[in-house]
Coordinates of C-alpha atoms and ligand atoms in Angstrom, one line a residue:
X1 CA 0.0 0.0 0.0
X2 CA 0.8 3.5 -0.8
X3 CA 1.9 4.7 2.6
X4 CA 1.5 8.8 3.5
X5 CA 4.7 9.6 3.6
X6 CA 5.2 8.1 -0.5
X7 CA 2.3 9.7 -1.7
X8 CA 4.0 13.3 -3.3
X9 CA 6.8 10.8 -5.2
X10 CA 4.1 8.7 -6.5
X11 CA 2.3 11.6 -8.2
X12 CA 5.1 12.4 -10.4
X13 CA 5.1 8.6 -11.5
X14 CA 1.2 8.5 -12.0
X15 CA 1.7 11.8 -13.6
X16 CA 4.0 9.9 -16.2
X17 CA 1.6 7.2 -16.3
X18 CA -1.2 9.2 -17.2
X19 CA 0.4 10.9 -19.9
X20 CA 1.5 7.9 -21.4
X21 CA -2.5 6.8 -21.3
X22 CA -3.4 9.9 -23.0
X23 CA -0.8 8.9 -25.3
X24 CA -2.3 5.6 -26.1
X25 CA -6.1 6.6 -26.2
X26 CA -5.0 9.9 -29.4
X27 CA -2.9 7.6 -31.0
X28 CA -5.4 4.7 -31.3
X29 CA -7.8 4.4 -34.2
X30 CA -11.2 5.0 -32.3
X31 CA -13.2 3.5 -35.4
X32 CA -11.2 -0.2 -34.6
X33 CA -12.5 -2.1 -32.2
X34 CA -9.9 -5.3 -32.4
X35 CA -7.6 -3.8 -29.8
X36 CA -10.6 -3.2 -26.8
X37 CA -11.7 -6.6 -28.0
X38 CA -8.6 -8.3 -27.0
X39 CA -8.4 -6.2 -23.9
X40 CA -12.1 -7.1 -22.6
X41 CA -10.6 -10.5 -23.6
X42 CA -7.5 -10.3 -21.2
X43 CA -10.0 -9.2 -18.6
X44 CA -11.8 -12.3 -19.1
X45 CA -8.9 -14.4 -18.8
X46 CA -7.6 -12.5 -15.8
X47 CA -10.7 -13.4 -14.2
X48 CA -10.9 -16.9 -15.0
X49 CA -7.5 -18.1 -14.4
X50 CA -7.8 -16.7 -10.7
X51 CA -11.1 -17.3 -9.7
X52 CA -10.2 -19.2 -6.8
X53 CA -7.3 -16.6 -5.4
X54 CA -10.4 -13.6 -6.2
X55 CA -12.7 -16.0 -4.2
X56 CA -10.4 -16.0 -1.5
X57 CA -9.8 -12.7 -0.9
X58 CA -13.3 -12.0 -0.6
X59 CA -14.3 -13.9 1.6
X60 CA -10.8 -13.0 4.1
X61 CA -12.3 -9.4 3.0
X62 CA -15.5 -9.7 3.8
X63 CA -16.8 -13.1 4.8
X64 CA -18.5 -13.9 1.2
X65 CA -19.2 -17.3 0.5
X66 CA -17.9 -18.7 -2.9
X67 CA -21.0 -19.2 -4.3
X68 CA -22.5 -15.2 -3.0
X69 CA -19.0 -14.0 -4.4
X70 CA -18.7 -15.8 -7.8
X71 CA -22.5 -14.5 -8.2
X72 CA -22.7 -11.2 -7.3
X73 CA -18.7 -10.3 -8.8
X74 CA -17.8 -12.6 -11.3
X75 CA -20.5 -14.0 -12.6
X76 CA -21.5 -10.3 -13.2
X77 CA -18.4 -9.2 -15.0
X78 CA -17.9 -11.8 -17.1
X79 CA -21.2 -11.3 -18.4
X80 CA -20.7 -7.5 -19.0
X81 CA -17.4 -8.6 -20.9
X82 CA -19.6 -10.8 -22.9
X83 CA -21.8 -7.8 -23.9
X84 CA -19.7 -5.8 -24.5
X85 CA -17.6 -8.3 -27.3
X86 CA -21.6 -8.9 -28.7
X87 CA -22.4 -5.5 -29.2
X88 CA -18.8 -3.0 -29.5
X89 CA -18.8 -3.7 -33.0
X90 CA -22.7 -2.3 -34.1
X91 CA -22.5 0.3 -31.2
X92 CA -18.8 2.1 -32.5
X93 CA -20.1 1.9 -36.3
X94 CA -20.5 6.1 -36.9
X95 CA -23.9 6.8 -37.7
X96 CA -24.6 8.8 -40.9
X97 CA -27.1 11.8 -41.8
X98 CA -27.7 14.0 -44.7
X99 CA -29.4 17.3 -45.0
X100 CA -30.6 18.6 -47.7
X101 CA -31.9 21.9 -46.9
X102 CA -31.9 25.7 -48.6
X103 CA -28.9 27.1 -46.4
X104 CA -26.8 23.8 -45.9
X105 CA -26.3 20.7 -48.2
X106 CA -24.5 18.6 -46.0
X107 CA -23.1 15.7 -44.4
X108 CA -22.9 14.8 -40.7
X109 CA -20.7 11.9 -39.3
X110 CA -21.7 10.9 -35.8
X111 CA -18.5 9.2 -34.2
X112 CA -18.6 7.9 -30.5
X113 CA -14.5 8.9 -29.0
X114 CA -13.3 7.9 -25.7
X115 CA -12.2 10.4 -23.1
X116 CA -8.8 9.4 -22.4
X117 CA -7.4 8.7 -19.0
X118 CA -10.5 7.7 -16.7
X119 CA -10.4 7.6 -12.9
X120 CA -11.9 4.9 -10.9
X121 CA -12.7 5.4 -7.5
X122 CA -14.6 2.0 -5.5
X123 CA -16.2 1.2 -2.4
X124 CA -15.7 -1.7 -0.4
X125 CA -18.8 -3.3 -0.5
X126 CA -18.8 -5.4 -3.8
X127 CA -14.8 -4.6 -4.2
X128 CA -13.7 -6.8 -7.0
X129 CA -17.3 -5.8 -9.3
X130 CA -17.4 -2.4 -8.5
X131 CA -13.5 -1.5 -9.6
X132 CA -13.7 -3.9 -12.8
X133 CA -17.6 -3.2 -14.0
X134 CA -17.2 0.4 -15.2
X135 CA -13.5 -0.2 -16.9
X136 CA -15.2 -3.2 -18.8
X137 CA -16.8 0.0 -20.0
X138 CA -14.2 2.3 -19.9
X139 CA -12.1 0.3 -22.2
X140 CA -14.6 -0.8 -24.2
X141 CA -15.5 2.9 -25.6
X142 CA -11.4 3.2 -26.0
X143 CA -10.2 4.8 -22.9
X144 CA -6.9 4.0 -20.2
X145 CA -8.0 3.7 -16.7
X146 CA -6.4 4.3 -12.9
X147 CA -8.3 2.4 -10.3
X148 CA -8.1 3.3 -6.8
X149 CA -10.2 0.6 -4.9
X150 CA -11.4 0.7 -1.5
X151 CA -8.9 0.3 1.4
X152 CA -11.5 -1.1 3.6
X153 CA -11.2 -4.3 1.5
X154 CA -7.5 -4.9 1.4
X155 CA -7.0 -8.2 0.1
X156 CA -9.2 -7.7 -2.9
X157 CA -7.3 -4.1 -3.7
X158 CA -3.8 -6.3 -3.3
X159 CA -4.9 -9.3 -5.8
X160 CA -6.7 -6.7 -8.0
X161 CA -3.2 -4.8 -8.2
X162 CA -0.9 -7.5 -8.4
X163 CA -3.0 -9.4 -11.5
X164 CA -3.7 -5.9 -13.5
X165 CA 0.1 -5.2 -13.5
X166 CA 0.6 -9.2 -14.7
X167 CA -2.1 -8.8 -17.7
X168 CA -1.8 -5.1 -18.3
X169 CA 0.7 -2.4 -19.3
X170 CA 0.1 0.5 -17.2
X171 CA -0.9 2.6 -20.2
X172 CA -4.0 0.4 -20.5
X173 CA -4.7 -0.3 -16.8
X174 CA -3.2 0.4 -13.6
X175 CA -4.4 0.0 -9.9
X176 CA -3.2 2.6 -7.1
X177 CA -3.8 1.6 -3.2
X178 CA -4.1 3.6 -0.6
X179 CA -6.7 5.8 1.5
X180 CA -8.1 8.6 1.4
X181 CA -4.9 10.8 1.1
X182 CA -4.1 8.5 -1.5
X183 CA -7.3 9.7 -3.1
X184 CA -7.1 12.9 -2.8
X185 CA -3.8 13.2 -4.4
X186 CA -4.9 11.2 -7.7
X187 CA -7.9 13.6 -7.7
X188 CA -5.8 16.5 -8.2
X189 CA -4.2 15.1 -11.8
X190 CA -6.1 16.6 -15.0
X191 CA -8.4 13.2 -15.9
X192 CA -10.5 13.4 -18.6
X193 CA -13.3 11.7 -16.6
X194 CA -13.6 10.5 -13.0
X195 CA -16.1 7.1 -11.9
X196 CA -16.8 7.5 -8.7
X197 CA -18.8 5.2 -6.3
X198 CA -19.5 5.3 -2.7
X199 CA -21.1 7.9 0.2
X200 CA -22.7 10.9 -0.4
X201 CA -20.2 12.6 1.2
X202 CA -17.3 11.5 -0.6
X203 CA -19.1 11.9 -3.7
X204 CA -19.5 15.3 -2.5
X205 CA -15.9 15.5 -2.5
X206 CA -15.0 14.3 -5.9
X207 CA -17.8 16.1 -7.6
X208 CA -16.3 19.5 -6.2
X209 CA -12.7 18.4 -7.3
X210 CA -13.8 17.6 -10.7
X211 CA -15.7 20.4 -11.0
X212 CA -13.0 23.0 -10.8
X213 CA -11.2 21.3 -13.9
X214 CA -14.6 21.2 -15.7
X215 CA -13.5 17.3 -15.2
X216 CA -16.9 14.9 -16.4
X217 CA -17.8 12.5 -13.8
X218 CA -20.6 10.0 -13.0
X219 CA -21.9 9.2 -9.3
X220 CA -23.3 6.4 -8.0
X221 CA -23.9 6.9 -4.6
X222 CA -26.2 5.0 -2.0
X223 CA -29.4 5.3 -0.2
X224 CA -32.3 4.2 1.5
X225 CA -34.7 1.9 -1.0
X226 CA -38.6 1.8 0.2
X227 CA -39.8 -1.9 -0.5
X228 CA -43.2 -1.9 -0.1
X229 CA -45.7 -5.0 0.1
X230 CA -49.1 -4.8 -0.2
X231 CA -52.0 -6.7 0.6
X232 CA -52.4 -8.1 -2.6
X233 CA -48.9 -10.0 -3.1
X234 CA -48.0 -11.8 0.3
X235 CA -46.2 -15.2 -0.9
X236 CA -43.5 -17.3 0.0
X237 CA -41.9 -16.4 -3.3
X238 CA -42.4 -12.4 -2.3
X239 CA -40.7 -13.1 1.1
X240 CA -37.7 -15.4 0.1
X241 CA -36.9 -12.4 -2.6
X242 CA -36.9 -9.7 -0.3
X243 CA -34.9 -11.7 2.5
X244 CA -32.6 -12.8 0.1
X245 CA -32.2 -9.4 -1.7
X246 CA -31.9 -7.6 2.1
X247 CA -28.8 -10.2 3.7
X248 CA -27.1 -10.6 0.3
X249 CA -23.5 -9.7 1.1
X250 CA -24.6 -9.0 5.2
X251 CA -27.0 -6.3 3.7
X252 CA -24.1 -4.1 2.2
X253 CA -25.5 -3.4 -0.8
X254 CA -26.5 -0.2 -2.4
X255 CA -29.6 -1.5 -4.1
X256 CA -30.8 -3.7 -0.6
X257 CA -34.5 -3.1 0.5
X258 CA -33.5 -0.7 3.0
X259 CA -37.0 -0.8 4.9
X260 CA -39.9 -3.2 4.2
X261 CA -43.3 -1.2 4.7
X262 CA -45.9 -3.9 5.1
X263 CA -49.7 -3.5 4.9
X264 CA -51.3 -3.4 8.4
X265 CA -53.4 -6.7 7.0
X266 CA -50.8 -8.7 6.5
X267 CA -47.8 -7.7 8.5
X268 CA -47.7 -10.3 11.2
X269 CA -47.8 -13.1 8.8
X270 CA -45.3 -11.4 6.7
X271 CA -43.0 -11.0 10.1
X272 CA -43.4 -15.1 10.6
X273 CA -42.7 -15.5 6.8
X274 CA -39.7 -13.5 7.3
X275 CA -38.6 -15.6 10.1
X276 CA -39.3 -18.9 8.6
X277 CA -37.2 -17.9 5.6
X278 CA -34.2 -16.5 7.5
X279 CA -34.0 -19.6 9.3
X280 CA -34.3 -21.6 5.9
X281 CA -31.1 -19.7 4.2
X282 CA -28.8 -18.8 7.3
X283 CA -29.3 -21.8 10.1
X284 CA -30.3 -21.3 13.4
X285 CA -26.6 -20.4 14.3
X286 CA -25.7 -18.0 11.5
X287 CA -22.8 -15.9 13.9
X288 CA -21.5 -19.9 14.6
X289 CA -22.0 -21.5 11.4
X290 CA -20.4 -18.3 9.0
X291 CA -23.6 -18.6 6.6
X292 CA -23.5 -14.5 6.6
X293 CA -20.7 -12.0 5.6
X294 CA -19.3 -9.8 8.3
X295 CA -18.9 -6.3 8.4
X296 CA -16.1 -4.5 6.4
X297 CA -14.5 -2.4 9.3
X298 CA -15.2 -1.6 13.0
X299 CA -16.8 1.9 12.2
X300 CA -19.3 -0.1 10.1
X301 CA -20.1 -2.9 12.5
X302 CA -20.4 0.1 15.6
X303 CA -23.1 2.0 13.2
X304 CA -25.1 -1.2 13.1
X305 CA -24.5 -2.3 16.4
X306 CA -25.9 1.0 17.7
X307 CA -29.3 0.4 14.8
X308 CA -29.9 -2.5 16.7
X309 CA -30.9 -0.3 20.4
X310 CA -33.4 1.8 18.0
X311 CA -36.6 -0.2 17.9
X312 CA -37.6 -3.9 18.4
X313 CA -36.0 -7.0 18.1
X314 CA -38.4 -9.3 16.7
X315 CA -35.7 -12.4 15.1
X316 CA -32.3 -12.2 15.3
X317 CA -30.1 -9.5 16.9
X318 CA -27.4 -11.5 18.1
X319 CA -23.6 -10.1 17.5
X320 CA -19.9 -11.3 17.0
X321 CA -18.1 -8.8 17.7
X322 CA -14.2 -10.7 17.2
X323 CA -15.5 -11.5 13.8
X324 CA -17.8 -8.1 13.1
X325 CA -20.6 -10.5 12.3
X326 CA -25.0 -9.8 13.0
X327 CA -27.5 -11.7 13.0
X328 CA -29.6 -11.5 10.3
X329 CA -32.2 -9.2 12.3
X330 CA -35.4 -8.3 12.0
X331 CA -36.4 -4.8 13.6
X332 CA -39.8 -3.7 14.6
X333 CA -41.5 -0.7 16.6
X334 CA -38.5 1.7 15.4
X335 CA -38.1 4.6 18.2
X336 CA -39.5 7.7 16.7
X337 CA -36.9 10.3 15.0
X338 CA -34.4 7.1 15.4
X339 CA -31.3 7.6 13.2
X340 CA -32.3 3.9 11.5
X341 CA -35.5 6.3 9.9
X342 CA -33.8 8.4 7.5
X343 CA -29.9 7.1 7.3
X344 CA -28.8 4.0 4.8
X345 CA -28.5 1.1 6.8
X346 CA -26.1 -0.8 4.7
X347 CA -26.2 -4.2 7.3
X348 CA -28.4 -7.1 7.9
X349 CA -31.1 -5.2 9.3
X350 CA -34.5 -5.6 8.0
X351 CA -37.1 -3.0 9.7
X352 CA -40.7 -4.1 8.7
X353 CA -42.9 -1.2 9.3
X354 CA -46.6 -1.4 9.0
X355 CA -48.7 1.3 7.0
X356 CA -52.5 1.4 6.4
X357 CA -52.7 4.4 4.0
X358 CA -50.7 4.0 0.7
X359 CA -51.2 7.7 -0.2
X360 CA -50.2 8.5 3.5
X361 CA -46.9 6.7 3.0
X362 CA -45.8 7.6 0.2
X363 CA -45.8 11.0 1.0
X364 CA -43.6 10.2 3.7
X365 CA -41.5 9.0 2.0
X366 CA -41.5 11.6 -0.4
X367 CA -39.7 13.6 1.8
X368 CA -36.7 11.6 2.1
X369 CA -33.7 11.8 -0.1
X370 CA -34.3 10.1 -3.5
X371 CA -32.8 6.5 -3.5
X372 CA -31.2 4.1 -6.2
X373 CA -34.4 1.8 -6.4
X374 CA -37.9 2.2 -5.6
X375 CA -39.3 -1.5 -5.2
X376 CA -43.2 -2.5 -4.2
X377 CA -44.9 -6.2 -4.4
X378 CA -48.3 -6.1 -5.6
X379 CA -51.0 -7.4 -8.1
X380 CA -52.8 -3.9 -7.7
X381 CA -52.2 -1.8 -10.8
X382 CA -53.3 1.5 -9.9
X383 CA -51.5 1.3 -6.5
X384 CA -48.2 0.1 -8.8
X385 CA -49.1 3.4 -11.1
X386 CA -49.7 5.1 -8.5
X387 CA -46.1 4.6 -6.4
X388 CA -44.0 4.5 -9.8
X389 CA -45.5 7.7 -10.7
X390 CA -45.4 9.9 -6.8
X391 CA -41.3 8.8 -6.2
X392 CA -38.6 9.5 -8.1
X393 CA -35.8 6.7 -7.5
X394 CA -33.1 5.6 -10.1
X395 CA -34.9 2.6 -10.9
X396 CA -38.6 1.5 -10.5
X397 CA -38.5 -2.4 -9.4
X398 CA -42.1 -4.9 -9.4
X399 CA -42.1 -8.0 -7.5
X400 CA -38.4 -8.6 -7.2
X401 CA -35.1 -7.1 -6.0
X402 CA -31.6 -6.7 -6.9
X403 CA -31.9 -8.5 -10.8
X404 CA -33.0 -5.3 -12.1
X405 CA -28.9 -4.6 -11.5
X406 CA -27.3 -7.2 -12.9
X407 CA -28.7 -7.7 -16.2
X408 CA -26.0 -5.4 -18.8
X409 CA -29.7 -5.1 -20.6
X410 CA -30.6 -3.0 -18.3
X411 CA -28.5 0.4 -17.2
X412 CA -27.9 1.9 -13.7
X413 CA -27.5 4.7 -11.4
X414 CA -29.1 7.3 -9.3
X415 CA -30.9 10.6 -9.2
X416 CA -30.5 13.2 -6.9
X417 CA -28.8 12.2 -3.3
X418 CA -28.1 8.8 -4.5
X419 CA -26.0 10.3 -7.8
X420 CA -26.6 11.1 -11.5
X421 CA -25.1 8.9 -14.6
X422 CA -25.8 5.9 -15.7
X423 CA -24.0 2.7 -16.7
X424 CA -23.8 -0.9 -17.1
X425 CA -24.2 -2.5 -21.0
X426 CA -24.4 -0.4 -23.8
X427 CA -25.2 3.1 -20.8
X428 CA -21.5 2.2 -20.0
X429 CA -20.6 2.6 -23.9
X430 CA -22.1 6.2 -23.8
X431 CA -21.0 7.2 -20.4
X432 CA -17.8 6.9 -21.4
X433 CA -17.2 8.5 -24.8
X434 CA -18.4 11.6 -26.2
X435 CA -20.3 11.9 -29.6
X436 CA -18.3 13.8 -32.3
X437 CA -20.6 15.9 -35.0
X438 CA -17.9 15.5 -38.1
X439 CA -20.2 18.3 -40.5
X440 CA -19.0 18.4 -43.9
X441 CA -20.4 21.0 -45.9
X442 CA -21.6 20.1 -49.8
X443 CA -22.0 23.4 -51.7
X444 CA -19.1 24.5 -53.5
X445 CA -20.8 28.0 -53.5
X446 CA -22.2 30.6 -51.1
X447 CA -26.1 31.3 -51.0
X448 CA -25.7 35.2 -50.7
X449 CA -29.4 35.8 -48.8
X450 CA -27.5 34.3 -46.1
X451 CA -25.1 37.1 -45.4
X452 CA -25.1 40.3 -44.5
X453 CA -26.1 43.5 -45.7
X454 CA -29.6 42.0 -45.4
X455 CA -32.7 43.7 -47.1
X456 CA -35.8 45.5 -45.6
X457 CA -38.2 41.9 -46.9
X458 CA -35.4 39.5 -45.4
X459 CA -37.3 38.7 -42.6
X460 CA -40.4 37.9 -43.9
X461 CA -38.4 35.7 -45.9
X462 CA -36.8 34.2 -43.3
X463 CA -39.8 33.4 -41.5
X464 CA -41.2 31.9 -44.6
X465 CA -38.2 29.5 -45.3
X466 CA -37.2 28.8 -41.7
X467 CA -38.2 25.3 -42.0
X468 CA -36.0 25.3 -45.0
X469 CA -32.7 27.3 -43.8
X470 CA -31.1 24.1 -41.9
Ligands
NAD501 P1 -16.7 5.8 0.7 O1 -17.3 7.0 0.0 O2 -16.3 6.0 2.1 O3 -15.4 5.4 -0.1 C1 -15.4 5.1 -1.5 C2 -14.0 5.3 -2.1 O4 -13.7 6.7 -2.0 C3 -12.9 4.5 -1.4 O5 -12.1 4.0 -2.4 C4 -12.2 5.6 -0.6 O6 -10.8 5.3 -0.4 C5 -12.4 6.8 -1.5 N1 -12.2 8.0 -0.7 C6 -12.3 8.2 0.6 N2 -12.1 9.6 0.9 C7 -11.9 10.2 -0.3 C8 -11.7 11.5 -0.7 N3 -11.6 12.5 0.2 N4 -11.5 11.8 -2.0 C9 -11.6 10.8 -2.9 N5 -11.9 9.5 -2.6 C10 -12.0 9.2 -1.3 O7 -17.7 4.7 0.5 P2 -17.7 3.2 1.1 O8 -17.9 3.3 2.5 O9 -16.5 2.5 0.5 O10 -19.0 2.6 0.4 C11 -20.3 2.6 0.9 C12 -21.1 3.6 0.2 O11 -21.1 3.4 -1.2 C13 -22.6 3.4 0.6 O12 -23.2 4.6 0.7 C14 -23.2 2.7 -0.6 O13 -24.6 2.8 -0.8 C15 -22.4 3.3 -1.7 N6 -22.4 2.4 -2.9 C16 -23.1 2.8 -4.0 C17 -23.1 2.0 -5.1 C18 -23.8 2.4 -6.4 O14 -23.6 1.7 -7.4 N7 -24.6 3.4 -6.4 C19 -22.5 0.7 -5.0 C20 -21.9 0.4 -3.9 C21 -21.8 1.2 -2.8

């Protein structure tokens, strides 16, 4: 790791390192697509040939299972670098338009270009998918990448470094560890775009930095995602999706159901449901038998530790603190103005809160800030209409959780608090290029009405032939 002390001789070797990346993205031919192929290709194989090492670090990193991890980071990758091979091709060919109009016979190539140098910042949380998943895009549109990954998952950011080094030159790819002074320092070299995902406040952060060198950027940021069931949809299928989609990776996920708001009809069979179907995936002993991930670092573990002491425990609630494991817990009769109410609870903590009134309740939760996902269960189509239409969330999610993410179909990202960009499949291929108008002009001679000195009957005439100027 990049100690503190190192940092300021580092930046003049990044500094090189980025240049050299510039280099490589003006000097390629943006219109071939052979070179990025082999590079998604080299990904692939990167991947694949040290699964198992990958598989260990995340779980010393964060207690993931093999089969959660090669899910929920592999599996996931290796399908965006299957997409992208598909589809680079069709997506880079320029599209072409003509214009035949009074003022301009024309031309007009549009070409998609890549940046250049692109900064990746990740969180801990999903370390190996989150550093990888938008430079499968990155170098797919053309573009060099730095990654600084998460220092909260250290054993993922060493493997991560040492293999990119192995498979790439550093003018394609290159990995930089470290914290947050570590951060802080790449921030201040001229990118051409900066991928940034994590907190709020952080995002906060790099959206200022970037902003003062008129830097692009994209954030994806977290949240607090309403799931909301109804009394039309109460199965065993419903539950088991929402448990599943809530403990996934301990609950550290930025798309989890944050909260589950139940209807007041059905919320006590819903709570036994719930039960029944934690027992079914985790055991009776999940701190004893490992079936749940642990918490990344002590601050995180504390924050959730102290969630537990804000309403009820109705299953679960037990805590390891040696190995920064909880229970899979779920919490009822939540303490009025309790921190657990508003703030992203990122941990295996499930509140189920009742609610009679839909209208009622989703102006409550109106007010809060506007999340990644909105999700609701139910068979009742003006009530679905009527949810998808009042919040505004990045994504809009019927009967199920999570998939809506995974799928390089479908892109993602945020609005408002919980960021603004999107990527994932062919949203990655636009996020990170920029479309080139190439205009070539046809007439060989100059229609004179369009230049000055202009006569007293011009503008009539103008009006007259706007539709036919350009
Ligand atoms: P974080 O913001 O603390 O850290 C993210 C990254 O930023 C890390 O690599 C960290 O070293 C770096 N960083 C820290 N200080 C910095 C600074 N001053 N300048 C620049 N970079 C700095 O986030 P985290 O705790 O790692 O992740 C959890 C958060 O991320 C949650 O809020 C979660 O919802 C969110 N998240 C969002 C998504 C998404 O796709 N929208 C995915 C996963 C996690």
């Amino acid at each position: 790791m990049t100690t503190k002390a190192g940092v300021s001789d580092n930046k003049i070797n990044w500094s090189i390192i980025q240049q050299h990346q510039k280099t490589r993205v003006a000097n390629s031919n943006h219109l071939n697509t052979t070179e990025r192929k082999q590079l998604l290709e080299v990904l692939r194989l990167m991947l694949m040939e040290n699964e198992s090492e990958l598989l260990t670090a995340l779980y010393k990193d964060l207690g993931k299972t093999p089969e959660e991890a090669y899910t929920s980071e592999l599996a996931v990758l290796l399908q965006e670098i299957d997409f992208m091979k598909r589809r680079l091709n069709n997506w880079q060919r320029p599209k072409h338009k003509r214009h035949i109009k009074l003022g301009s016979m024309s031309k007009t190539t549009f070409e998609h270009r890549p940046y250049g140098s692109i900064l990746v910042i990740s969180p801990w949380n999903y370390p190996l998918q989150l550093a990888l998943m938008p430079v499968i895009g990155a170098l797919a549109a053309g573009n060099s990448c730095f990654i600084k990954p998460s220092e909260f998952a250290p054993e993922t950011a060493k493997i991560l470094a040492k293999l990119i080094r192995a498979y790439f030159s550093p003018d394609v790819l290159m990995v930089v560890n470290g914290d947050d002074t570590v951060a802080t320092e790449l921030l201040e070299l001229p990118w051409d775009f900066i991928f940034f995902t994590g907190s709020k406040k952080v995002g906060t952060i790099v959206h200022g930095a970037a902003a003062k060198k008129q830097i692009p950027v994209v954030l994806e940021l977290g949240g607090k995602n309403p799931c909301i069931v109804d009394e039309t949809n109460l199965t065993e299928a419903v539950v088991q999706r929402i448990v599943w989609g809530k403990f996934l990776n301990a609950g550290q996920s930025c798309i989890a159901p944050d909260t589950v708001y139940v209807h007041q009809t059905i919320y006590p069979q819903f709570l036994q449901m719930a039960v029944e179907q934690i027992k079914q995936f985790y055991g009776l002993h999940p701190l004893e038998e490992e079936t749940i991930g642990r918490m990344a670092h002590e601050k995180q573990f504390e924050k959730i530790v102290d969630f537990l002491k804000q309403g009820t425990i109705y299953y679960g609630g037990k805590v390891d603190a040696t190995h920064k494991r909880v229970e899979p817990t779920l919490l009822t009769d939540i303490t009025a103005r309790s921190p657990i109410l508003y703030e992203e609870i990122f941990g295996p903590i499930l509140p189920v809160i009742p609610y009679t009134n839909l209208s009622k309740l989703v102006n409550e939760l109106k007010r809060m800030d506007d999340p990644l996902v909105t999700y609701i269960f139910s068979k009742n189509k003006r009530s679905i209409a009527y949810v998808k239409t009042k919040l505004r969330s990045g994504a809009f999610s019927l009967n199920q959780v999570i998939l809506h993410a995974v799928s390089s179909d479908n892109s993602f990202g945020g609005i408002g608090a919980s960021g603004f960009g999107r990527y994932h499949g062919s949203a990655s291929l636009d996020t990170f290029s920029y479309e080139r108008t190439v205009y070539t002009y046809l007439l060989p001679f100059n229609i004179q009405k369009q230049y000055p000195p202009y006569q007293s009957n011009d503008l009539n005439l103008l009006r007259k032939w706007r539709r036919w100027l350009f």
